[in-house]
């Protein structure tokens, strides 16, 4: 195949012990931990899961230094469990959903919170508050076969060595399987899709020079520096 211009590179995420994972789409779940829903001013008990997206080339590898983004003065971290799919499907049942999973990683859903607040107030899309350049740091994927039980376990992020968010995967409102199942009823899923599964409470701002360390029990860590 020849193209009118050189084809853009395929964005990838590192894989523990294997070749890089090519990213097709990045789906993100909003408000999937009750305490975070409350801190953002919502009642966590009544909402079906909702989703937004980031472009595939927003992924950033662990160890990267990323620039403080433009057009914000409230750039915030959201630590999240990331799920990578190597099978697709439509209307996948909860019981079958985990069969689509290739592996898991630690991710950060970086957010221009001030732009998101304006978007919410004005009823505008979230795209540029959530899906901007380098907004999706993602650590190495651990293949599902090597990952332990991720229905529970600590999830946290430290900034400059101090805890900022500390949660537990058992507090997810919608489990990984439920999230995949629900999302597959909205769109057809394909190999290469990533799902950021939502963040616990304690989101907050970072500044230039900050060093973020993301953690989920049993997964490779995520290290990002803001320049
Ligand atoms: Mn998030």
Tab-separated table of C-alpha atoms and ligand atoms in Angstrom:
chain	number	residue	atom	x	y	z
A	1	UNK	CA	0.000	0.000	0.000
A	2	UNK	CA	1.278	3.432	-0.833
A	3	UNK	CA	-0.202	6.549	0.717
A	4	UNK	CA	-0.372	10.188	-0.275
A	5	UNK	CA	1.884	10.997	2.676
A	6	UNK	CA	4.058	8.733	4.833
A	7	UNK	CA	1.789	6.691	7.124
A	8	UNK	CA	1.789	7.852	10.773
A	9	UNK	CA	3.623	5.577	13.199
A	10	UNK	CA	1.546	3.055	15.143
A	11	UNK	CA	1.493	4.082	18.829
A	12	UNK	CA	2.676	1.296	21.120
A	13	UNK	CA	2.901	0.302	24.775
A	14	UNK	CA	5.766	-1.835	26.103
A	15	UNK	CA	5.022	-5.432	27.085
A	16	UNK	CA	6.852	-7.330	29.825
A	17	UNK	CA	8.811	-10.064	28.082
A	18	UNK	CA	7.375	-9.482	24.631
A	19	UNK	CA	6.968	-7.286	21.581
A	20	UNK	CA	5.272	-3.881	21.926
A	21	UNK	CA	1.473	-3.703	21.982
A	22	UNK	CA	-0.007	-1.646	19.111
A	23	UNK	CA	-2.687	0.763	20.283
A	24	UNK	CA	-5.897	1.139	18.271
A	25	UNK	CA	-8.129	3.221	20.567
A	26	UNK	CA	-8.063	4.472	24.142
A	27	UNK	CA	-11.337	4.345	26.054
A	28	UNK	CA	-11.600	5.860	29.536
A	29	UNK	CA	-14.245	5.325	32.208
A	30	UNK	CA	-15.468	8.338	34.160
A	31	UNK	CA	-16.189	8.246	37.882
A	32	UNK	CA	-15.594	4.576	38.590
A	33	UNK	CA	-14.648	4.898	42.272
A	34	UNK	CA	-17.341	6.145	44.652
A	35	UNK	CA	-15.061	8.466	46.634
A	36	UNK	CA	-13.792	10.143	43.453
A	37	UNK	CA	-17.340	10.569	42.133
A	38	UNK	CA	-18.199	12.264	45.420
A	39	UNK	CA	-15.153	14.549	45.322
A	40	UNK	CA	-16.255	15.683	41.851
A	41	UNK	CA	-19.736	16.446	43.166
A	42	UNK	CA	-21.699	13.416	41.984
A	43	UNK	CA	-23.711	10.633	43.571
A	44	UNK	CA	-21.876	7.405	42.697
A	45	UNK	CA	-24.836	5.125	43.328
A	46	UNK	CA	-27.102	6.107	40.452
A	47	UNK	CA	-24.959	6.377	37.346
A	48	UNK	CA	-24.370	3.856	34.581
A	49	UNK	CA	-20.734	3.872	33.450
A	50	UNK	CA	-19.843	6.581	30.967
A	51	UNK	CA	-16.879	6.813	28.652
A	52	UNK	CA	-14.672	9.290	26.880
A	53	UNK	CA	-11.694	8.752	24.604
A	54	UNK	CA	-8.149	9.812	24.075
A	55	UNK	CA	-6.305	9.525	20.762
A	56	UNK	CA	-4.098	6.443	20.471
A	57	UNK	CA	-0.992	8.580	20.067
A	58	UNK	CA	-1.574	10.188	23.479
A	59	UNK	CA	0.214	7.182	25.041
A	60	UNK	CA	3.537	7.911	26.751
A	61	UNK	CA	5.994	5.291	28.001
A	62	UNK	CA	7.166	4.974	31.577
A	63	UNK	CA	10.425	6.803	32.108
A	64	UNK	CA	9.371	9.697	29.887
A	65	UNK	CA	9.607	13.380	30.628
A	66	UNK	CA	6.553	15.186	29.304
A	67	UNK	CA	6.015	18.928	28.952
A	68	UNK	CA	3.486	20.787	31.091
A	69	UNK	CA	0.669	21.233	28.554
A	70	UNK	CA	-0.500	24.492	27.052
A	71	UNK	CA	-3.757	26.277	27.890
A	72	UNK	CA	-4.036	25.099	31.484
A	73	UNK	CA	-3.045	26.144	34.960
A	74	UNK	CA	-4.645	23.111	36.630
A	75	UNK	CA	-2.957	20.018	35.152
A	76	UNK	CA	-3.961	16.997	37.241
A	77	UNK	CA	-3.063	13.351	37.725
A	78	UNK	CA	-5.568	10.475	37.743
A	79	UNK	CA	-3.970	7.114	38.534
A	80	UNK	CA	-5.755	4.217	36.807
A	81	UNK	CA	-5.609	0.509	36.052
A	82	UNK	CA	-5.285	0.064	32.285
A	83	UNK	CA	-6.665	-2.982	30.470
A	84	UNK	CA	-5.373	-3.967	27.014
A	85	UNK	CA	-7.445	-6.133	24.660
A	86	UNK	CA	-6.154	-8.704	22.193
A	87	UNK	CA	-9.618	-9.867	21.152
A	88	UNK	CA	-12.665	-7.889	20.120
A	89	UNK	CA	-16.382	-8.275	20.208
A	90	UNK	CA	-19.836	-6.763	20.402
A	91	UNK	CA	-22.297	-7.324	23.237
A	92	UNK	CA	-19.788	-9.415	25.160
A	93	UNK	CA	-21.210	-10.937	28.325
A	94	UNK	CA	-19.704	-10.166	31.724
A	95	UNK	CA	-18.834	-13.845	32.027
A	96	UNK	CA	-16.833	-13.821	28.766
A	97	UNK	CA	-15.370	-10.321	29.029
A	98	UNK	CA	-12.023	-11.233	30.586
A	99	UNK	CA	-11.313	-13.556	27.639
A	100	UNK	CA	-10.677	-10.377	25.599
A	101	UNK	CA	-7.905	-9.173	27.915
A	102	UNK	CA	-4.281	-9.271	26.767
A	103	UNK	CA	-2.826	-7.665	29.856
A	104	UNK	CA	-2.801	-4.913	32.455
A	105	UNK	CA	-0.736	-1.798	33.139
A	106	UNK	CA	-0.548	1.235	35.390
A	107	UNK	CA	-1.740	4.398	33.652
A	108	UNK	CA	-2.265	8.077	34.251
A	109	UNK	CA	-5.286	9.876	32.811
A	110	UNK	CA	-3.693	13.327	32.750
A	111	UNK	CA	-6.329	16.044	32.734
A	112	UNK	CA	-6.517	19.793	32.100
A	113	UNK	CA	-9.014	20.156	34.955
A	114	UNK	CA	-9.735	23.831	34.354
A	115	UNK	CA	-10.660	23.163	30.723
A	116	UNK	CA	-12.768	20.187	31.800
A	117	UNK	CA	-14.626	22.364	34.297
A	118	UNK	CA	-15.453	24.877	31.554
A	119	UNK	CA	-16.561	22.059	29.244
A	120	UNK	CA	-18.858	20.640	31.935
A	121	UNK	CA	-20.349	24.040	32.704
A	122	UNK	CA	-20.892	24.939	29.046
A	123	UNK	CA	-22.067	21.485	27.969
A	124	UNK	CA	-19.087	21.185	25.610
A	125	UNK	CA	-17.072	18.057	24.784
A	126	UNK	CA	-14.213	16.920	27.016
A	127	UNK	CA	-11.887	16.029	24.159
A	128	UNK	CA	-9.254	18.705	24.626
A	129	UNK	CA	-9.373	18.592	28.418
A	130	UNK	CA	-8.722	14.837	28.386
A	131	UNK	CA	-7.396	13.827	24.965
A	132	UNK	CA	-4.518	16.219	24.436
A	133	UNK	CA	-0.932	15.363	23.475
A	134	UNK	CA	0.866	12.978	25.851
A	135	UNK	CA	-2.172	12.767	28.133
A	136	UNK	CA	-2.062	8.967	28.511
A	137	UNK	CA	1.122	7.761	30.237
A	138	UNK	CA	1.052	3.962	30.383
A	139	UNK	CA	3.508	1.601	32.051
A	140	UNK	CA	4.551	-1.750	30.602
A	141	UNK	CA	1.733	-4.248	30.061
A	142	UNK	CA	1.898	-7.434	32.103
A	143	UNK	CA	0.239	-10.281	30.172
A	144	UNK	CA	-2.957	-11.442	31.859
A	145	UNK	CA	-1.575	-14.961	32.245
A	146	UNK	CA	1.191	-13.559	34.462
A	147	UNK	CA	-0.979	-11.107	36.388
A	148	UNK	CA	-2.493	-12.101	39.693
A	149	UNK	CA	-5.965	-11.298	40.936
A	150	UNK	CA	-6.641	-7.681	39.963
A	151	UNK	CA	-10.103	-7.552	41.515
A	152	UNK	CA	-8.339	-6.145	44.567
A	153	UNK	CA	-5.027	-4.578	45.466
A	154	UNK	CA	-3.512	-1.190	46.140
A	155	UNK	CA	-3.496	1.537	43.492
A	156	UNK	CA	-1.624	4.732	44.252
A	157	UNK	CA	0.353	7.618	42.852
A	158	UNK	CA	3.121	9.514	44.581
A	159	UNK	CA	4.259	12.976	43.537
A	160	UNK	CA	7.835	13.767	44.557
A	161	UNK	CA	7.734	10.769	46.894
A	162	UNK	CA	4.519	11.707	48.717
A	163	UNK	CA	1.236	9.842	48.390
A	164	UNK	CA	-1.423	11.811	46.483
A	165	UNK	CA	-3.980	9.119	45.607
A	166	UNK	CA	-4.362	5.839	47.461
A	167	UNK	CA	-7.161	3.449	46.597
A	168	UNK	CA	-7.964	-0.203	46.168
A	169	UNK	CA	-9.108	-1.971	43.015
A	170	UNK	CA	-11.875	-3.623	45.040
A	171	UNK	CA	-13.530	-0.188	45.200
A	172	UNK	CA	-14.185	-0.041	41.449
A	173	UNK	CA	-17.911	0.583	40.966
A	174	UNK	CA	-17.848	-1.256	37.615
A	175	UNK	CA	-15.413	-4.172	37.541
A	176	UNK	CA	-13.074	-4.724	34.600
A	177	UNK	CA	-15.381	-7.435	33.246
A	178	UNK	CA	-18.490	-5.278	33.676
A	179	UNK	CA	-16.749	-2.327	32.029
A	180	UNK	CA	-15.676	-4.370	28.983
A	181	UNK	CA	-19.149	-5.880	28.699
A	182	UNK	CA	-20.914	-2.533	28.936
A	183	UNK	CA	-18.532	-0.797	26.512
A	184	UNK	CA	-18.910	-3.628	23.977
A	185	UNK	CA	-22.610	-2.847	23.903
A	186	UNK	CA	-21.827	0.749	22.878
A	187	UNK	CA	-19.094	0.081	20.275
A	188	UNK	CA	-17.443	-2.962	18.778
A	189	UNK	CA	-14.160	-3.630	20.542
A	190	UNK	CA	-11.029	-4.718	18.693
A	191	UNK	CA	-7.552	-6.025	19.453
A	192	UNK	CA	-5.350	-3.052	20.301
A	193	UNK	CA	-7.935	-1.234	22.389
A	194	UNK	CA	-6.918	0.127	25.794
A	195	UNK	CA	-9.365	0.904	28.583
A	196	UNK	CA	-8.439	3.285	31.412
A	197	UNK	CA	-10.733	2.096	34.182
A	198	UNK	CA	-11.149	5.220	36.301
A	199	UNK	CA	-9.405	6.847	39.220
A	200	UNK	CA	-9.767	6.778	43.009
A	201	UNK	CA	-10.155	9.984	44.997
A	202	UNK	CA	-7.333	12.394	45.708
A	203	UNK	CA	-6.841	13.831	42.229
A	204	UNK	CA	-4.812	17.012	42.221
A	205	UNK	CA	-2.471	19.302	40.340
A	206	UNK	CA	1.128	18.802	39.298
A	207	UNK	CA	3.686	21.445	38.357
A	208	UNK	CA	6.849	21.590	36.262
A	209	UNK	CA	9.592	19.460	37.739
A	210	UNK	CA	7.249	17.057	39.522
A	211	UNK	CA	8.059	13.333	39.458
A	212	UNK	CA	5.071	10.966	39.423
A	213	UNK	CA	5.296	7.331	40.464
A	214	UNK	CA	2.243	5.210	39.695
A	215	UNK	CA	1.587	1.821	41.256
A	216	UNK	CA	-0.863	-1.065	41.132
A	217	UNK	CA	-0.063	-4.152	43.202
A	218	UNK	CA	1.508	-6.819	40.991
A	219	UNK	CA	2.148	-4.607	37.938
A	220	UNK	CA	5.271	-2.799	36.712
A	221	UNK	CA	5.463	0.759	38.004
A	222	UNK	CA	4.983	3.947	36.016
A	223	UNK	CA	7.443	6.856	36.273
A	224	UNK	CA	6.760	10.212	34.647
A	225	UNK	CA	8.475	13.575	35.045
A	226	UNK	CA	6.848	16.902	34.147
A	227	UNK	CA	9.100	19.477	32.482
B	1	LIG	MN1	-9.876	9.213	34.617
